PDB file of C-alpha atoms and ligand atoms in Angstrom:
ATOM      1  CA  UNK A 166      19.636 -91.314  39.958  1.00  0.00           C
ATOM      2  CA  UNK A 167      20.705 -88.110  38.170  1.00  0.00           C
ATOM      3  CA  UNK A 168      24.043 -88.587  37.051  1.00  0.00           C
ATOM      4  CA  UNK A 169      24.783 -85.918  34.185  1.00  0.00           C
ATOM      5  CA  UNK A 170      24.891 -82.529  34.026  1.00  0.00           C
ATOM      6  CA  UNK A 171      25.102 -80.385  30.844  1.00  0.00           C
ATOM      7  CA  UNK A 172      26.787 -76.847  31.468  1.00  0.00           C
ATOM      8  CA  UNK A 173      26.329 -74.795  28.297  1.00  0.00           C
ATOM      9  CA  UNK A 174      29.558 -72.232  27.758  1.00  0.00           C
ATOM     10  CA  UNK A 175      28.999 -71.690  23.920  1.00  0.00           C
ATOM     11  CA  UNK A 176      27.465 -68.199  24.305  1.00  0.00           C
ATOM     12  CA  UNK A 177      29.539 -65.238  23.090  1.00  0.00           C
ATOM     13  CA  UNK A 178      29.317 -62.986  25.986  1.00  0.00           C
ATOM     14  CA  UNK A 179      28.476 -60.010  24.622  1.00  0.00           C
ATOM     15  CA  UNK A 180      27.258 -58.192  27.769  1.00  0.00           C
ATOM     16  CA  UNK A 181      30.896 -58.335  29.365  1.00  0.00           C
ATOM     17  CA  UNK A 182      32.765 -57.479  26.146  1.00  0.00           C
ATOM     18  CA  UNK A 183      35.785 -56.487  25.467  1.00  0.00           C
ATOM     19  CA  UNK A 184      37.105 -58.741  28.351  1.00  0.00           C
ATOM     20  CA  UNK A 185      35.766 -61.741  26.866  1.00  0.00           C
ATOM     21  CA  UNK A 186      36.975 -61.763  23.712  1.00  0.00           C
ATOM     22  CA  UNK A 187      40.413 -63.073  25.324  1.00  0.00           C
ATOM     23  CA  UNK A 188      39.002 -65.143  28.340  1.00  0.00           C
ATOM     24  CA  UNK A 189      35.585 -66.502  28.296  1.00  0.00           C
ATOM     25  CA  UNK A 190      33.910 -65.010  31.686  1.00  0.00           C
ATOM     26  CA  UNK A 191      33.404 -68.539  32.933  1.00  0.00           C
ATOM     27  CA  UNK A 192      37.237 -68.910  33.715  1.00  0.00           C
ATOM     28  CA  UNK A 193      36.935 -65.507  35.332  1.00  0.00           C
ATOM     29  CA  UNK A 194      38.036 -65.826  39.093  1.00  0.00           C
ATOM     30  CA  UNK A 195      35.343 -65.676  42.017  1.00  0.00           C
ATOM     31  CA  UNK A 196      37.361 -65.838  45.013  1.00  0.00           C
ATOM     32  CA  UNK A 197      40.579 -68.469  44.859  1.00  0.00           C
ATOM     33  CA  UNK A 198      38.989 -70.200  41.669  1.00  0.00           C
ATOM     34  CA  UNK A 199      37.229 -69.807  38.614  1.00  0.00           C
ATOM     35  CA  UNK A 200      33.534 -69.200  38.302  1.00  0.00           C
ATOM     36  CA  UNK A 201      33.275 -72.819  36.300  1.00  0.00           C
ATOM     37  CA  UNK A 202      34.888 -74.550  39.210  1.00  0.00           C
ATOM     38  CA  UNK A 203      32.217 -73.485  41.553  1.00  0.00           C
ATOM     39  CA  UNK A 204      29.564 -74.921  39.313  1.00  0.00           C
ATOM     40  CA  UNK A 205      31.760 -78.155  39.106  1.00  0.00           C
ATOM     41  CA  UNK A 206      31.768 -78.372  42.757  1.00  0.00           C
ATOM     42  CA  UNK A 207      27.992 -77.978  43.069  1.00  0.00           C
ATOM     43  CA  UNK A 208      27.531 -80.505  40.475  1.00  0.00           C
ATOM     44  CA  UNK A 209      30.200 -82.903  42.281  1.00  0.00           C
ATOM     45  CA  UNK A 210      28.946 -82.716  45.555  1.00  0.00           C
ATOM     46  CA  UNK A 211      25.353 -83.534  44.517  1.00  0.00           C
ATOM     47  CA  UNK A 212      26.649 -86.724  43.220  1.00  0.00           C
ATOM     48  CA  UNK A 213      26.741 -85.700  39.604  1.00  0.00           C
ATOM     49  CA  UNK A 214      29.299 -88.590  37.814  1.00  0.00           C
ATOM     50  CA  UNK A 215      29.597 -87.175  34.345  1.00  0.00           C
ATOM     51  CA  UNK A 216      29.630 -83.263  33.339  1.00  0.00           C
ATOM     52  CA  UNK A 217      28.743 -82.026  29.598  1.00  0.00           C
ATOM     53  CA  UNK A 218      30.565 -78.878  28.650  1.00  0.00           C
ATOM     54  CA  UNK A 219      29.175 -77.380  25.298  1.00  0.00           C
ATOM     55  CA  UNK A 220      31.974 -75.006  23.840  1.00  0.00           C
ATOM     56  CA  UNK A 221      32.904 -73.342  20.811  1.00  0.00           C
ATOM     57  CA  UNK A 222      36.377 -73.799  18.792  1.00  0.00           C
ATOM     58  CA  UNK A 223      36.501 -69.832  20.179  1.00  0.00           C
ATOM     59  CA  UNK A 224      36.339 -71.055  23.355  1.00  0.00           C
ATOM     60  CA  UNK A 225      38.866 -74.014  23.369  1.00  0.00           C
ATOM     61  CA  UNK A 226      40.829 -72.134  26.213  1.00  0.00           C
ATOM     62  CA  UNK A 227      38.035 -74.036  28.507  1.00  0.00           C
ATOM     63  CA  UNK A 228      39.472 -77.243  27.758  1.00  0.00           C
ATOM     64  CA  UNK A 229      43.168 -75.891  27.824  1.00  0.00           C
ATOM     65  CA  UNK A 230      42.236 -74.823  31.382  1.00  0.00           C
ATOM     66  CA  UNK A 231      41.902 -78.507  32.534  1.00  0.00           C
ATOM     67  CA  UNK A 232      44.316 -80.363  30.454  1.00  0.00           C
ATOM     68  CA  UNK A 233      47.647 -81.561  32.095  1.00  0.00           C
ATOM     69  CA  UNK A 234      50.781 -79.259  31.594  1.00  0.00           C
ATOM     70  CA  UNK A 235      53.618 -81.297  32.702  1.00  0.00           C
ATOM     71  CA  UNK A 236      55.896 -78.338  32.213  1.00  0.00           C
ATOM     72  CA  UNK A 237      53.757 -75.732  34.646  1.00  0.00           C
ATOM     73  CA  UNK A 238      53.662 -78.562  36.977  1.00  0.00           C
ATOM     74  CA  UNK A 239      57.336 -79.119  37.007  1.00  0.00           C
ATOM     75  CA  UNK A 240      57.793 -75.256  37.668  1.00  0.00           C
ATOM     76  CA  UNK A 241      55.742 -75.391  40.625  1.00  0.00           C
ATOM     77  CA  UNK A 242      56.933 -78.811  41.966  1.00  0.00           C
ATOM     78  CA  UNK A 243      57.998 -77.195  45.123  1.00  0.00           C
ATOM     79  CA  UNK A 244      54.979 -75.593  45.628  1.00  0.00           C
ATOM     80  CA  UNK A 245      52.612 -78.076  47.179  1.00  0.00           C
ATOM     81  CA  UNK A 246      49.416 -75.767  47.227  1.00  0.00           C
ATOM     82  CA  UNK A 247      49.565 -74.853  43.701  1.00  0.00           C
ATOM     83  CA  UNK A 248      50.621 -78.090  42.251  1.00  0.00           C
ATOM     84  CA  UNK A 249      47.751 -79.572  44.353  1.00  0.00           C
ATOM     85  CA  UNK A 250      45.282 -77.282  41.951  1.00  0.00           C
ATOM     86  CA  UNK A 251      46.930 -78.452  38.945  1.00  0.00           C
ATOM     87  CA  UNK A 252      46.708 -81.844  39.777  1.00  0.00           C
ATOM     88  CA  UNK A 253      42.985 -81.600  40.841  1.00  0.00           C
ATOM     89  CA  UNK A 254      41.747 -79.980  37.407  1.00  0.00           C
ATOM     90  CA  UNK A 255      43.313 -82.364  35.606  1.00  0.00           C
ATOM     91  CA  UNK A 256      41.884 -85.414  37.568  1.00  0.00           C
ATOM     92  CA  UNK A 257      38.425 -84.029  37.255  1.00  0.00           C
ATOM     93  CA  UNK A 258      38.740 -83.295  33.732  1.00  0.00           C
ATOM     94  CA  UNK A 259      38.137 -87.378  33.265  1.00  0.00           C
ATOM     95  CA  UNK A 260      34.520 -86.546  34.119  1.00  0.00           C
ATOM     96  CA  UNK A 261      34.195 -83.838  31.672  1.00  0.00           C
ATOM     97  CA  UNK A 262      32.696 -84.410  28.172  1.00  0.00           C
ATOM     98  CA  UNK A 263      33.531 -81.721  25.521  1.00  0.00           C
ATOM     99  CA  UNK A 264      31.034 -81.257  22.949  1.00  0.00           C
ATOM    100  CA  UNK A 265      30.941 -78.548  20.081  1.00  0.00           C
ATOM    101  CA  UNK A 266      28.299 -76.235  19.360  1.00  0.00           C
ATOM    102  CA  UNK A 267      29.120 -74.969  15.692  1.00  0.00           C
ATOM    103  CA  UNK A 268      27.339 -71.669  16.095  1.00  0.00           C
ATOM    104  CA  UNK A 269      25.966 -69.950  19.052  1.00  0.00           C
ATOM    105  CA  UNK A 270      22.041 -70.689  18.104  1.00  0.00           C
ATOM    106  CA  UNK A 271      20.674 -70.209  21.496  1.00  0.00           C
ATOM    107  CA  UNK A 272      20.323 -72.058  25.135  1.00  0.00           C
ATOM    108  CA  UNK A 273      18.185 -74.592  23.542  1.00  0.00           C
ATOM    109  CA  UNK A 274      20.181 -75.495  20.481  1.00  0.00           C
ATOM    110  CA  UNK A 275      23.229 -75.786  22.786  1.00  0.00           C
ATOM    111  CA  UNK A 276      21.295 -78.428  25.025  1.00  0.00           C
ATOM    112  CA  UNK A 277      20.593 -80.482  21.690  1.00  0.00           C
ATOM    113  CA  UNK A 278      23.996 -80.524  21.079  1.00  0.00           C
ATOM    114  CA  UNK A 279      24.324 -83.104  24.033  1.00  0.00           C
ATOM    115  CA  UNK A 280      21.071 -85.132  23.430  1.00  0.00           C
ATOM    116  CA  UNK A 281      23.353 -88.549  22.304  1.00  0.00           C
ATOM    117  CA  UNK A 282      25.313 -88.400  25.310  1.00  0.00           C
ATOM    118  CA  UNK A 283      22.298 -88.041  28.146  1.00  0.00           C
ATOM    119  CA  UNK A 284      21.780 -92.047  29.337  1.00  0.00           C
ATOM    120  CA  UNK A 285      19.355 -91.589  31.958  1.00  0.00           C
ATOM    121  CA  UNK A 286      15.597 -90.220  32.235  1.00  0.00           C
ATOM    122  CA  UNK A 287      16.547 -87.115  34.169  1.00  0.00           C
ATOM    123  CA  UNK A 288      19.624 -84.606  33.603  1.00  0.00           C
ATOM    124  CA  UNK A 289      20.964 -81.529  35.099  1.00  0.00           C
ATOM    125  CA  UNK A 290      21.430 -78.065  33.352  1.00  0.00           C
ATOM    126  CA  UNK A 291      23.353 -75.373  34.767  1.00  0.00           C
ATOM    127  CA  UNK A 292      24.268 -71.984  33.614  1.00  0.00           C
ATOM    128  CA  UNK A 293      27.534 -70.556  34.829  1.00  0.00           C
ATOM    129  CA  UNK A 294      26.007 -67.317  35.291  1.00  0.00           C
ATOM    130  CA  UNK A 295      24.230 -67.778  37.944  1.00  0.00           C
ATOM    131  CA  UNK A 296      26.128 -68.870  41.367  1.00  0.00           C
ATOM    132  CA  UNK A 297      24.281 -69.839  44.559  1.00  0.00           C
ATOM    133  CA  UNK A 298      26.214 -69.344  47.336  1.00  0.00           C
ATOM    134  CA  UNK A 299      25.712 -71.335  51.039  1.00  0.00           C
ATOM    135  CA  UNK A 300      23.572 -74.336  49.864  1.00  0.00           C
ATOM    136  CA  UNK A 301      23.685 -76.675  47.251  1.00  0.00           C
ATOM    137  CA  UNK A 302      20.735 -75.674  44.739  1.00  0.00           C
ATOM    138  CA  UNK A 303      21.514 -78.829  42.356  1.00  0.00           C
ATOM    139  CA  UNK A 304      21.344 -81.207  45.519  1.00  0.00           C
ATOM    140  CA  UNK A 305      17.692 -79.406  46.624  1.00  0.00           C
ATOM    141  CA  UNK A 306      16.314 -79.977  42.783  1.00  0.00           C
ATOM    142  CA  UNK A 307      17.217 -83.707  42.815  1.00  0.00           C
ATOM    143  CA  UNK A 308      15.625 -84.455  46.218  1.00  0.00           C
ATOM    144  CA  UNK A 309      12.596 -82.506  44.771  1.00  0.00           C
ATOM    145  CA  UNK A 310      12.828 -84.731  41.622  1.00  0.00           C
ATOM    146  CA  UNK A 311      13.265 -87.873  43.961  1.00  0.00           C
ATOM    147  CA  UNK A 312       9.744 -86.941  45.618  1.00  0.00           C
ATOM    148  CA  UNK A 313       7.739 -86.197  42.453  1.00  0.00           C
ATOM    149  CA  UNK A 314       9.394 -88.009  39.667  1.00  0.00           C
ATOM    150  CA  UNK A 315       9.145 -84.637  37.460  1.00  0.00           C
ATOM    151  CA  UNK A 316      11.440 -82.108  35.890  1.00  0.00           C
ATOM    152  CA  UNK A 317      12.317 -79.129  38.457  1.00  0.00           C
ATOM    153  CA  UNK A 318      13.252 -75.684  37.906  1.00  0.00           C
ATOM    154  CA  UNK A 319      14.861 -73.389  40.669  1.00  0.00           C
ATOM    155  CA  UNK A 320      13.096 -70.411  41.410  1.00  0.00           C
ATOM    156  CA  UNK A 321      14.020 -66.624  43.126  1.00  0.00           C
ATOM    157  CA  UNK A 322      11.800 -64.520  44.176  1.00  0.00           C
ATOM    158  CA  UNK A 323      12.157 -60.796  42.282  1.00  0.00           C
ATOM    159  CA  UNK A 324      10.728 -57.550  43.128  1.00  0.00           C
ATOM    160  CA  UNK A 325       7.812 -56.351  41.102  1.00  0.00           C
ATOM    161  CA  UNK A 326      10.130 -54.295  38.757  1.00  0.00           C
ATOM    162  CA  UNK A 327      12.393 -56.951  38.158  1.00  0.00           C
ATOM    163  CA  UNK A 328       9.967 -59.576  36.809  1.00  0.00           C
ATOM    164  CA  UNK A 329      10.118 -57.783  32.865  1.00  0.00           C
ATOM    165  CA  UNK A 330      13.904 -59.276  33.031  1.00  0.00           C
ATOM    166  CA  UNK A 331      13.394 -63.073  33.798  1.00  0.00           C
ATOM    167  CA  UNK A 332      11.250 -65.759  32.828  1.00  0.00           C
ATOM    168  CA  UNK A 333       8.642 -66.072  35.036  1.00  0.00           C
ATOM    169  CA  UNK A 334       6.635 -69.018  36.532  1.00  0.00           C
ATOM    170  CA  UNK A 335       3.305 -69.285  37.117  1.00  0.00           C
ATOM    171  CA  UNK A 336       1.417 -72.003  39.338  1.00  0.00           C
ATOM    172  CA  UNK A 337      -1.532 -74.560  39.548  1.00  0.00           C
ATOM    173  CA  UNK A 338      -1.023 -74.973  42.987  1.00  0.00           C
ATOM    174  CA  UNK A 339       1.201 -72.359  44.886  1.00  0.00           C
ATOM    175  CA  UNK A 340       1.719 -73.989  48.113  1.00  0.00           C
ATOM    176  CA  UNK A 341       3.396 -76.920  46.310  1.00  0.00           C
ATOM    177  CA  UNK A 342       4.995 -74.947  43.595  1.00  0.00           C
ATOM    178  CA  UNK A 343       3.386 -77.040  40.435  1.00  0.00           C
ATOM    179  CA  UNK A 344       4.098 -74.970  37.581  1.00  0.00           C
ATOM    180  CA  UNK A 345       1.449 -74.298  34.994  1.00  0.00           C
ATOM    181  CA  UNK A 346       3.135 -71.567  32.682  1.00  0.00           C
ATOM    182  CA  UNK A 347       6.255 -69.724  32.241  1.00  0.00           C
ATOM    183  CA  UNK A 348       6.331 -66.415  30.811  1.00  0.00           C
ATOM    184  CA  UNK A 349       9.771 -65.051  29.088  1.00  0.00           C
ATOM    185  CA  UNK A 350      10.085 -61.543  30.401  1.00  0.00           C
ATOM    186  CA  UNK A 351       6.746 -60.352  30.810  1.00  0.00           C
ATOM    187  CA  UNK A 352       5.653 -56.981  31.528  1.00  0.00           C
ATOM    188  CA  UNK A 353       4.539 -56.143  35.378  1.00  0.00           C
ATOM    189  CA  UNK A 354       0.856 -56.932  34.582  1.00  0.00           C
ATOM    190  CA  UNK A 355       0.875 -59.981  32.645  1.00  0.00           C
ATOM    191  CA  UNK A 356       3.525 -61.751  35.181  1.00  0.00           C
ATOM    192  CA  UNK A 357       2.100 -64.620  36.372  1.00  0.00           C
ATOM    193  CA  UNK A 358       3.873 -64.604  39.857  1.00  0.00           C
ATOM    194  CA  UNK A 359       7.266 -63.126  41.058  1.00  0.00           C
ATOM    195  CA  UNK A 360       9.170 -66.333  40.620  1.00  0.00           C
ATOM    196  CA  UNK A 361      11.934 -66.168  38.472  1.00  0.00           C
ATOM    197  CA  UNK A 362      13.584 -69.127  36.757  1.00  0.00           C
ATOM    198  CA  UNK A 363      17.021 -68.955  37.167  1.00  0.00           C
ATOM    199  CA  UNK A 364      20.010 -70.851  35.798  1.00  0.00           C
ATOM    200  CA  UNK A 365      19.479 -74.425  37.542  1.00  0.00           C
ATOM    201  CA  UNK A 366      17.066 -77.066  35.986  1.00  0.00           C
ATOM    202  CA  UNK A 367      16.561 -80.680  36.419  1.00  0.00           C
ATOM    203  CA  UNK A 368      15.203 -81.879  33.285  1.00  0.00           C
ATOM    204  CA  UNK A 369      13.090 -85.013  31.804  1.00  0.00           C
ATOM    205  CA  UNK A 370      14.944 -86.570  28.575  1.00  0.00           C
ATOM    206  CA  UNK A 371      11.772 -85.690  26.670  1.00  0.00           C
ATOM    207  CA  UNK A 372      12.783 -81.836  26.564  1.00  0.00           C
ATOM    208  CA  UNK A 373      14.861 -83.305  23.515  1.00  0.00           C
ATOM    209  CA  UNK A 374      11.759 -84.030  21.380  1.00  0.00           C
ATOM    210  CA  UNK A 375      10.279 -80.652  22.050  1.00  0.00           C
ATOM    211  CA  UNK A 376      13.481 -78.825  21.316  1.00  0.00           C
ATOM    212  CA  UNK A 377      13.668 -80.615  18.014  1.00  0.00           C
ATOM    213  CA  UNK A 378      10.285 -79.203  17.115  1.00  0.00           C
ATOM    214  CA  UNK A 379      11.108 -75.599  18.385  1.00  0.00           C
ATOM    215  CA  UNK A 380      11.489 -72.848  15.436  1.00  0.00           C
ATOM    216  CA  UNK A 381      14.053 -70.591  15.666  1.00  0.00           C
ATOM    217  CA  UNK A 382      13.285 -67.083  16.863  1.00  0.00           C
ATOM    218  CA  UNK A 383      14.059 -63.679  15.524  1.00  0.00           C
ATOM    219  CA  UNK A 384      17.796 -64.134  16.255  1.00  0.00           C
ATOM    220  CA  UNK A 385      17.945 -67.565  14.532  1.00  0.00           C
ATOM    221  CA  UNK A 386      17.848 -68.570  18.000  1.00  0.00           C
ATOM    222  CA  UNK A 387      16.243 -71.909  19.811  1.00  0.00           C
ATOM    223  CA  UNK A 388      15.467 -71.214  23.261  1.00  0.00           C
ATOM    224  CA  UNK A 389      14.627 -73.384  26.022  1.00  0.00           C
ATOM    225  CA  UNK A 390      11.370 -72.024  27.811  1.00  0.00           C
ATOM    226  CA  UNK A 391       9.406 -72.265  24.743  1.00  0.00           C
ATOM    227  CA  UNK A 392      10.505 -76.079  24.561  1.00  0.00           C
ATOM    228  CA  UNK A 393       9.521 -76.188  28.469  1.00  0.00           C
ATOM    229  CA  UNK A 394       6.019 -74.438  27.954  1.00  0.00           C
ATOM    230  CA  UNK A 395       5.251 -77.236  25.105  1.00  0.00           C
ATOM    231  CA  UNK A 396       6.472 -79.745  27.455  1.00  0.00           C
ATOM    232  CA  UNK A 397       4.479 -78.462  30.225  1.00  0.00           C
ATOM    233  CA  UNK A 398       1.170 -79.630  28.559  1.00  0.00           C
ATOM    234  CA  UNK A 399       2.181 -83.403  28.862  1.00  0.00           C
ATOM    235  CA  UNK A 400       4.630 -83.470  31.478  1.00  0.00           C
ATOM    236  CA  UNK A 401       4.676 -81.856  35.281  1.00  0.00           C
ATOM    237  CA  UNK A 402       7.251 -78.980  36.378  1.00  0.00           C
ATOM    238  CA  UNK A 403       7.912 -78.118  39.545  1.00  0.00           C
ATOM    239  CA  UNK A 404       9.743 -74.984  41.280  1.00  0.00           C
ATOM    240  CA  UNK A 405      12.487 -75.330  44.061  1.00  0.00           C
ATOM    241  CA  UNK A 406      12.871 -72.248  46.040  1.00  0.00           C
ATOM    242  CA  UNK A 407      16.043 -72.636  46.740  1.00  0.00           C
ATOM    243  CA  UNK A 408      17.943 -71.766  50.220  1.00  0.00           C
ATOM    244  CA  UNK A 409      21.182 -70.066  49.245  1.00  0.00           C
ATOM    245  CA  UNK A 410      22.193 -66.843  48.210  1.00  0.00           C
ATOM    246  CA  UNK A 411      21.994 -66.037  44.469  1.00  0.00           C
ATOM    247  CA  UNK A 412      25.040 -64.320  42.775  1.00  0.00           C
ATOM    248  CA  UNK A 413      24.660 -62.818  39.351  1.00  0.00           C
ATOM    249  CA  UNK A 414      27.930 -63.083  37.446  1.00  0.00           C
ATOM    250  CA  UNK A 415      26.426 -62.630  33.840  1.00  0.00           C
ATOM    251  CA  UNK A 416      26.942 -58.669  34.070  1.00  0.00           C
ATOM    252  CA  UNK A 417      29.757 -56.754  35.066  1.00  0.00           C
ATOM    253  CA  UNK A 418      27.861 -55.173  37.483  1.00  0.00           C
ATOM    254  CA  UNK A 419      26.840 -58.222  39.144  1.00  0.00           C
ATOM    255  CA  UNK A 420      30.076 -59.949  38.622  1.00  0.00           C
ATOM    256  CA  UNK A 421      31.863 -57.501  40.788  1.00  0.00           C
ATOM    257  CA  UNK A 422      29.236 -57.403  43.566  1.00  0.00           C
ATOM    258  CA  UNK A 423      29.607 -61.443  43.412  1.00  0.00           C
ATOM    259  CA  UNK A 424      33.358 -61.324  43.912  1.00  0.00           C
ATOM    260  CA  UNK A 425      32.971 -58.756  46.968  1.00  0.00           C
ATOM    261  CA  UNK A 426      30.357 -61.242  48.287  1.00  0.00           C
ATOM    262  CA  UNK A 427      32.066 -64.642  47.744  1.00  0.00           C
ATOM    263  CA  UNK A 428      35.254 -63.108  49.819  1.00  0.00           C
ATOM    264  CA  UNK A 429      33.215 -62.447  52.867  1.00  0.00           C
TER     265      UNK A 429
HETATM  266  P1  UTP B 755      23.328 -66.226  27.428  1.00  0.00           P
HETATM  267  O1  UTP B 755      22.163 -65.809  26.537  1.00  0.00           O
HETATM  268  O2  UTP B 755      23.470 -65.364  28.517  1.00  0.00           O
HETATM  269  O3  UTP B 755      24.597 -65.783  26.811  1.00  0.00           O
HETATM  270  O4  UTP B 755      23.473 -67.689  27.478  1.00  0.00           O
HETATM  271  P2  UTP B 755      26.036 -65.397  27.031  1.00  0.00           P
HETATM  272  O5  UTP B 755      26.822 -65.626  25.987  1.00  0.00           O
HETATM  273  O6  UTP B 755      26.277 -66.174  28.307  1.00  0.00           O
HETATM  274  O7  UTP B 755      26.165 -63.975  27.552  1.00  0.00           O
HETATM  275  P3  UTP B 755      25.739 -62.459  26.623  1.00  0.00           P
HETATM  276  O8  UTP B 755      24.136 -62.529  27.147  1.00  0.00           O
HETATM  277  O9  UTP B 755      25.893 -62.580  25.414  1.00  0.00           O
HETATM  278  O10 UTP B 755      26.375 -61.659  27.684  1.00  0.00           O
HETATM  279  C1  UTP B 755      23.280 -68.323  28.656  1.00  0.00           C
HETATM  280  C2  UTP B 755      23.947 -69.410  28.584  1.00  0.00           C
HETATM  281  O11 UTP B 755      23.845 -70.235  27.733  1.00  0.00           O
HETATM  282  C3  UTP B 755      25.276 -70.417  26.795  1.00  0.00           C
HETATM  283  C4  UTP B 755      26.009 -69.380  27.420  1.00  0.00           C
HETATM  284  O12 UTP B 755      27.253 -69.515  27.052  1.00  0.00           O
HETATM  285  C5  UTP B 755      25.364 -69.114  28.587  1.00  0.00           C
HETATM  286  O13 UTP B 755      26.107 -70.214  29.435  1.00  0.00           O
HETATM  287  N1  UTP B 755      24.899 -70.445  25.679  1.00  0.00           N
HETATM  288  C6  UTP B 755      24.100 -69.622  24.910  1.00  0.00           C
HETATM  289  C7  UTP B 755      25.511 -71.534  24.645  1.00  0.00           C
HETATM  290  O14 UTP B 755      25.989 -72.595  25.005  1.00  0.00           O
HETATM  291  N2  UTP B 755      25.071 -71.580  23.167  1.00  0.00           N
HETATM  292  C8  UTP B 755      24.240 -70.631  22.632  1.00  0.00           C
HETATM  293  O15 UTP B 755      23.959 -70.172  21.596  1.00  0.00           O
HETATM  294  C9  UTP B 755      23.951 -69.496  23.613  1.00  0.00           C
END
């Protein structure tokens, strides 16, 4: 069974500056709870037992969000609905492990930081910018992993114009979604399909071997797509055309639209 999930939270959030200077976007509200709690709900209801948060010293406020605060609990002791929420956050904190990334050296590097904590052959990776409403995408990935015994990536069909903004998957078998290549932000003519890789991955532990061989790119960052491409030559990857509605919380425009959508 897949029981562990990594949630990388150590990025700088530059697209949402200056707001992210003081409050990480993962703690921004989406409906009545934070974006991060939506991600945790998805994990726990899919049977995940431990979540590994990759954070940085600048984002310690994320840790604070989950820590018990006796003064606040006392202040709301006669407001059971609010007290219940505080107690819930503190309770789930026992399932969260905080791991620090010293510098934002890319998503691939963030994942590497969790290496020694991953126990089983497969683990999940969820990016909090991507919220999937209506259906549990993590559950869908786990179902495919059980059937195929392989890594699985969530895929979203995008318009022809949009392929240039995403990592795009190509397939050796279109019907079964067996992936044979991944191209980061291809031009429209070079895109192998219109299926974009979005922020839900179920990965075999061997990804760490490929990540450790990756050289940093132009900006000194280690990218996960490069490591997955190298791994693709040795191990299979399947795509999951998930059923829920995709909400992009990574840009201001996307966040505003997502906020409206989640309240519908
Ligand atoms: P992004 O590259 O989208 O960066 O990271 P970001 O910080 O979220 O936002 P922008 O692009 O600067 O506006 C994808 C995910 O990987 C994490 C981020 O926190 C985000 O969840 N990440 C990224 C890390 O944990 N460490 C890194 O070094 C880079």
